[in-house]
């Protein structure tokens, strides 16, 4: 009996297997992309081969309930043996073929579906607005593939809509009766959608501006969470792109976490550079550092497959990830330099912006970009050149040839500039200290004349910025200064922290670059009420070298504060022939003697110089100019480089700088 029971149990399992092979499939299992549509067919339509049905299905001992489950209704030794024999012999399985008339009906039905699909997508391509898409959807039978394409098409059409018309188009779309039906259909059928369609639908709905707190968006987010394991790398990229523009909420954060965990497992399978770059751009910067490292390592493994466009794109990708990968950027920089001819403006600008954002230092790259920009200067318009100048200035890169050519162009056509252009150009030329040529005065006069035409419309902060830029260049724009020094404007600016570094500089320029009539009592009074910052830096290696050279610590002063607000790291007083260093007491006896030599040793940071020439930037250049007018001779020391010198080399450096050559 035990043997018969074992046969019976095995028979039941075989019956269940046969039943599952022939039953109607659930919607998720019978999806088909025939004709580009997600439709659902019964088992006879879905299975193209012959369907084998065991003869035991027709025995009275087995029946099916309305829920399509097997129910055992009788048992006898004969029945058990019969079931066993039927299952153990293949000849008892009889093929059931679809008759020819049914095949004709199925073929005809598929042909009709193809025609309907073709007509729908043809009509979809003719739509010119989101409402046209909704009208088209209202005339067709709704399917999941149709819905996904409807939302994607509406988004693409909205992107092409004029900015002034977007609000009205969006309002009409949201109020269209078919839009509600499409949304309801998506909410009802989201769990059955193809994973790719689901991802595109979420992205399109978000980009269309459907509020995030609506049931539609939250349903799509929840469905994506439940089906996250079904997504391939393309779907991950699409969904991550949608999440980037969404506000933080529980469903968004949960889906982001799920995508990150999924991506951790799929990174090693990615073999296409473009796909990997797309994913890295989409996930953005708010991902764990461990995942960024994995993506970086995978990208390094694919570096041999990089093309020139991939190299330029990599700068944008790392910028959007806010991740500095020096090995990747160095490799891409080499590719960019070798293939720089024909570089498009946007690619060039993007490399400069990313370099600034990530603080990536590569003098060879930036020099090559500056030289190339100068060589193709006349192929770009004025706005493009101004954007490049601003990008170079932000990077502290001094493109000498480019700035020379643009200066000449401005001199020829100054009337083509507007107020915004003047502000950007002045900031670039003054901060990079590119105003030493013979044409600088005429150039500044031209910019000042343009500024005077716009003084009635300029806001206070822009007025401060433009006057500050003029002052860095040693030029005092009288009309702009008169407007800036009005008590009402100064009272407004003094409240802003952004102005606290610019107003004192303007005040010093009025004192040292102008005449006695140009000083402002109002500005001095306003600044006197502000707390003064005392700068106190320590440079022990320099102090030791000076002590070794001068052999007396009283022969140099440390951290000397001048009344103009400047701080000298070291001050050395010498006789007229620069042979002997003097103490402060000896110098007081020669007070007022024009032959008394004052030497200021400054240790500015690396950021005070432009690349690659180490040319002093605007603020440092202004300080040197003012110290020269106060009677100082300035010695600049790069403290970082000075620390690399041996003690004897450091002493020799100061000996050559402080004493005249004939006195050494």
CSV table of C-alpha atoms in Angstrom, one decimal, residues 290-503:
chain,number,residue,atom,x,y,z
A,290,UNK,CA,31.7,53.1,-1.9
A,291,UNK,CA,29.4,53.0,-4.9
A,292,UNK,CA,31.3,56.0,-6.5
A,293,UNK,CA,34.5,54.0,-6.0
A,294,UNK,CA,33.1,50.9,-7.6
A,295,UNK,CA,31.9,53.0,-10.6
A,296,UNK,CA,35.3,54.7,-10.8
A,297,UNK,CA,37.1,51.3,-10.8
A,298,UNK,CA,34.8,50.0,-13.5
A,299,UNK,CA,35.4,53.1,-15.6
A,300,UNK,CA,39.1,52.7,-15.3
A,301,UNK,CA,38.8,49.1,-16.5
A,302,UNK,CA,37.1,50.4,-19.6
A,303,UNK,CA,39.5,53.3,-20.4
A,304,UNK,CA,41.0,51.4,-23.3
A,305,UNK,CA,37.6,51.6,-25.1
A,306,UNK,CA,37.3,55.4,-24.7
A,307,UNK,CA,36.7,57.6,-27.7
A,308,UNK,CA,37.2,61.3,-27.9
A,309,UNK,CA,33.5,62.1,-27.2
A,310,UNK,CA,33.7,59.8,-24.2
A,311,UNK,CA,36.7,61.7,-22.8
A,312,UNK,CA,34.8,65.1,-23.1
A,313,UNK,CA,31.7,63.5,-21.7
A,314,UNK,CA,33.6,62.1,-18.7
A,315,UNK,CA,34.2,65.7,-17.4
A,316,UNK,CA,30.4,66.3,-17.4
A,317,UNK,CA,29.7,62.9,-15.7
A,318,UNK,CA,32.2,63.5,-12.8
A,319,UNK,CA,30.9,67.0,-12.4
A,320,UNK,CA,27.3,65.8,-12.0
A,321,UNK,CA,28.5,63.2,-9.6
A,322,UNK,CA,30.6,65.9,-7.8
A,323,UNK,CA,33.4,63.3,-7.6
A,324,UNK,CA,37.1,64.1,-8.3
A,325,UNK,CA,38.7,61.1,-9.9
A,326,UNK,CA,42.3,62.2,-10.8
A,327,UNK,CA,43.2,59.0,-12.7
A,328,UNK,CA,40.2,59.2,-14.9
A,329,UNK,CA,40.5,63.0,-15.5
A,330,UNK,CA,44.3,62.7,-16.2
A,331,UNK,CA,43.6,60.0,-18.9
A,332,UNK,CA,40.7,62.0,-20.4
A,333,UNK,CA,42.9,65.2,-20.4
A,334,UNK,CA,45.6,63.4,-22.4
A,335,UNK,CA,43.0,62.4,-24.9
A,336,UNK,CA,41.5,65.9,-25.1
A,337,UNK,CA,45.0,67.5,-25.6
A,338,UNK,CA,45.9,65.0,-28.4
A,339,UNK,CA,42.5,65.7,-30.2
A,340,UNK,CA,41.9,69.3,-29.3
A,341,UNK,CA,41.6,70.4,-33.0
A,342,UNK,CA,37.9,70.9,-33.9
A,343,UNK,CA,36.8,70.9,-30.2
A,344,UNK,CA,33.3,72.4,-30.0
A,345,UNK,CA,32.6,75.4,-27.8
A,346,UNK,CA,30.3,73.6,-25.3
A,347,UNK,CA,32.8,70.8,-24.8
A,348,UNK,CA,35.6,73.3,-24.1
A,349,UNK,CA,33.4,75.3,-21.7
A,350,UNK,CA,32.3,72.2,-19.9
A,351,UNK,CA,35.9,71.0,-19.3
A,352,UNK,CA,36.7,74.4,-17.7
A,353,UNK,CA,33.6,74.5,-15.6
A,354,UNK,CA,34.1,70.9,-14.3
A,355,UNK,CA,37.7,71.7,-13.5
A,356,UNK,CA,36.6,74.6,-11.4
A,357,UNK,CA,33.9,72.6,-9.6
A,358,UNK,CA,36.1,69.6,-8.8
A,359,UNK,CA,39.2,71.8,-8.2
A,360,UNK,CA,41.1,69.7,-10.7
A,361,UNK,CA,44.6,71.1,-11.4
A,362,UNK,CA,46.2,70.4,-14.7
A,363,UNK,CA,48.2,73.3,-16.1
A,364,UNK,CA,49.1,71.4,-19.3
A,365,UNK,CA,45.4,70.9,-20.1
A,366,UNK,CA,44.3,74.4,-19.4
A,367,UNK,CA,47.2,75.9,-21.3
A,368,UNK,CA,46.3,73.8,-24.3
A,369,UNK,CA,42.7,74.9,-24.1
A,370,UNK,CA,43.7,78.6,-23.8
A,371,UNK,CA,46.0,78.3,-26.8
A,372,UNK,CA,43.3,76.6,-28.8
A,373,UNK,CA,40.7,79.1,-27.9
A,374,UNK,CA,43.0,81.9,-29.1
A,375,UNK,CA,43.7,80.1,-32.4
A,376,UNK,CA,40.0,79.9,-33.2
A,377,UNK,CA,39.0,83.2,-31.6
A,378,UNK,CA,37.4,84.6,-34.8
A,379,UNK,CA,35.1,81.6,-35.3
A,380,UNK,CA,33.2,82.3,-32.0
A,381,UNK,CA,30.8,85.1,-31.3
A,382,UNK,CA,31.1,87.7,-28.6
A,383,UNK,CA,29.0,85.9,-26.0
A,384,UNK,CA,30.9,82.7,-26.4
A,385,UNK,CA,34.2,84.4,-25.8
A,386,UNK,CA,32.9,86.2,-22.7
A,387,UNK,CA,31.7,82.9,-21.3
A,388,UNK,CA,35.2,81.4,-21.9
A,389,UNK,CA,36.9,84.4,-20.3
A,390,UNK,CA,34.7,84.0,-17.2
A,391,UNK,CA,35.4,80.3,-17.0
A,392,UNK,CA,39.2,80.8,-17.3
A,393,UNK,CA,39.0,83.5,-14.7
A,394,UNK,CA,37.2,81.2,-12.3
A,395,UNK,CA,40.0,78.7,-12.8
A,396,UNK,CA,42.6,81.3,-12.3
A,397,UNK,CA,44.0,80.5,-15.7
A,398,UNK,CA,45.5,83.5,-17.6
A,399,UNK,CA,44.8,83.1,-21.4
A,400,UNK,CA,47.1,85.9,-22.5
A,401,UNK,CA,46.6,85.6,-26.3
A,402,UNK,CA,42.8,85.2,-26.0
A,403,UNK,CA,42.5,88.3,-23.8
A,404,UNK,CA,44.7,90.4,-26.0
A,405,UNK,CA,42.6,89.6,-29.1
A,406,UNK,CA,39.4,90.2,-27.3
A,407,UNK,CA,40.7,93.5,-25.9
A,408,UNK,CA,41.4,94.6,-29.5
A,409,UNK,CA,37.9,93.5,-30.6
A,410,UNK,CA,36.2,95.5,-27.8
A,411,UNK,CA,38.2,98.6,-28.7
A,412,UNK,CA,36.9,98.3,-32.3
A,413,UNK,CA,33.2,97.7,-31.4
A,414,UNK,CA,32.5,98.9,-27.8
A,415,UNK,CA,28.9,99.7,-28.6
A,416,UNK,CA,28.1,96.0,-29.0
A,417,UNK,CA,28.5,95.4,-25.2
A,418,UNK,CA,25.7,95.6,-22.7
A,419,UNK,CA,25.8,96.1,-18.9
A,420,UNK,CA,26.1,92.4,-18.1
A,421,UNK,CA,29.0,92.0,-20.6
A,422,UNK,CA,30.8,95.0,-19.0
A,423,UNK,CA,30.5,93.4,-15.5
A,424,UNK,CA,31.9,90.0,-16.6
A,425,UNK,CA,34.7,91.5,-18.8
A,426,UNK,CA,35.9,93.9,-16.1
A,427,UNK,CA,35.9,91.1,-13.5
A,428,UNK,CA,38.0,88.8,-15.7
A,429,UNK,CA,40.5,91.4,-16.8
A,430,UNK,CA,40.9,93.0,-13.3
A,431,UNK,CA,41.1,89.7,-11.4
A,432,UNK,CA,43.6,88.2,-13.8
A,433,UNK,CA,45.5,91.5,-13.8
A,434,UNK,CA,45.6,91.7,-17.6
A,435,UNK,CA,45.7,95.5,-18.0
A,436,UNK,CA,49.4,96.3,-18.3
A,437,UNK,CA,49.4,96.9,-22.1
A,438,UNK,CA,49.5,100.4,-23.6
A,439,UNK,CA,45.9,100.1,-24.6
A,440,UNK,CA,44.6,99.5,-21.1
A,441,UNK,CA,43.6,103.1,-20.4
A,442,UNK,CA,41.6,103.4,-23.6
A,443,UNK,CA,40.1,100.0,-22.9
A,444,UNK,CA,38.9,101.0,-19.4
A,445,UNK,CA,37.6,104.3,-20.8
A,446,UNK,CA,35.5,102.5,-23.3
A,447,UNK,CA,34.0,100.2,-20.6
A,448,UNK,CA,33.4,103.2,-18.3
A,449,UNK,CA,31.5,105.0,-21.0
A,450,UNK,CA,29.2,102.0,-21.5
A,451,UNK,CA,28.7,101.7,-17.7
A,452,UNK,CA,27.7,105.4,-17.5
A,453,UNK,CA,24.8,104.8,-19.9
A,454,UNK,CA,23.4,102.1,-17.6
A,455,UNK,CA,23.9,103.7,-14.1
A,456,UNK,CA,20.2,104.5,-13.9
A,457,UNK,CA,19.3,100.7,-14.0
A,458,UNK,CA,22.1,99.0,-12.2
A,459,UNK,CA,21.4,97.5,-8.8
A,460,UNK,CA,23.6,98.3,-5.8
A,461,UNK,CA,25.5,95.1,-5.6
A,462,UNK,CA,26.4,95.1,-9.3
A,463,UNK,CA,27.4,98.7,-8.9
A,464,UNK,CA,29.8,97.7,-6.1
A,465,UNK,CA,31.2,94.9,-8.1
A,466,UNK,CA,31.9,96.9,-11.2
A,467,UNK,CA,33.5,99.8,-9.2
A,468,UNK,CA,35.6,97.3,-7.3
A,469,UNK,CA,36.9,95.8,-10.6
A,470,UNK,CA,37.8,99.2,-11.9
A,471,UNK,CA,39.7,99.9,-8.6
A,472,UNK,CA,41.6,96.7,-8.9
A,473,UNK,CA,42.8,97.9,-12.2
A,474,UNK,CA,43.8,101.2,-10.8
A,475,UNK,CA,41.1,103.1,-12.5
A,476,UNK,CA,38.5,105.3,-10.7
A,477,UNK,CA,35.2,105.6,-12.6
A,478,UNK,CA,34.0,109.0,-11.3
A,479,UNK,CA,30.3,108.9,-12.1
A,480,UNK,CA,29.9,105.3,-10.8
A,481,UNK,CA,31.8,106.2,-7.6
A,482,UNK,CA,29.6,109.3,-7.0
A,483,UNK,CA,26.6,107.0,-7.1
A,484,UNK,CA,28.1,104.3,-5.0
A,485,UNK,CA,29.2,106.8,-2.2
A,486,UNK,CA,25.7,108.0,-1.6
A,487,UNK,CA,24.9,107.4,2.1
A,488,UNK,CA,21.7,105.5,1.3
A,489,UNK,CA,23.5,103.1,-1.0
A,490,UNK,CA,26.4,102.6,1.3
A,491,UNK,CA,24.1,101.9,4.3
A,492,UNK,CA,22.3,99.2,2.2
A,493,UNK,CA,25.6,97.6,1.1
A,494,UNK,CA,27.3,97.6,4.5
A,495,UNK,CA,24.7,95.1,5.7
A,496,UNK,CA,25.8,92.5,3.3
A,497,UNK,CA,28.8,90.2,4.1
A,498,UNK,CA,29.7,90.1,0.4
A,499,UNK,CA,30.6,93.8,0.4
A,500,UNK,CA,32.9,93.7,3.4
A,501,UNK,CA,35.9,92.7,1.4
A,502,UNK,CA,35.2,95.1,-1.5
A,503,UNK,CA,34.4,98.4,0.3
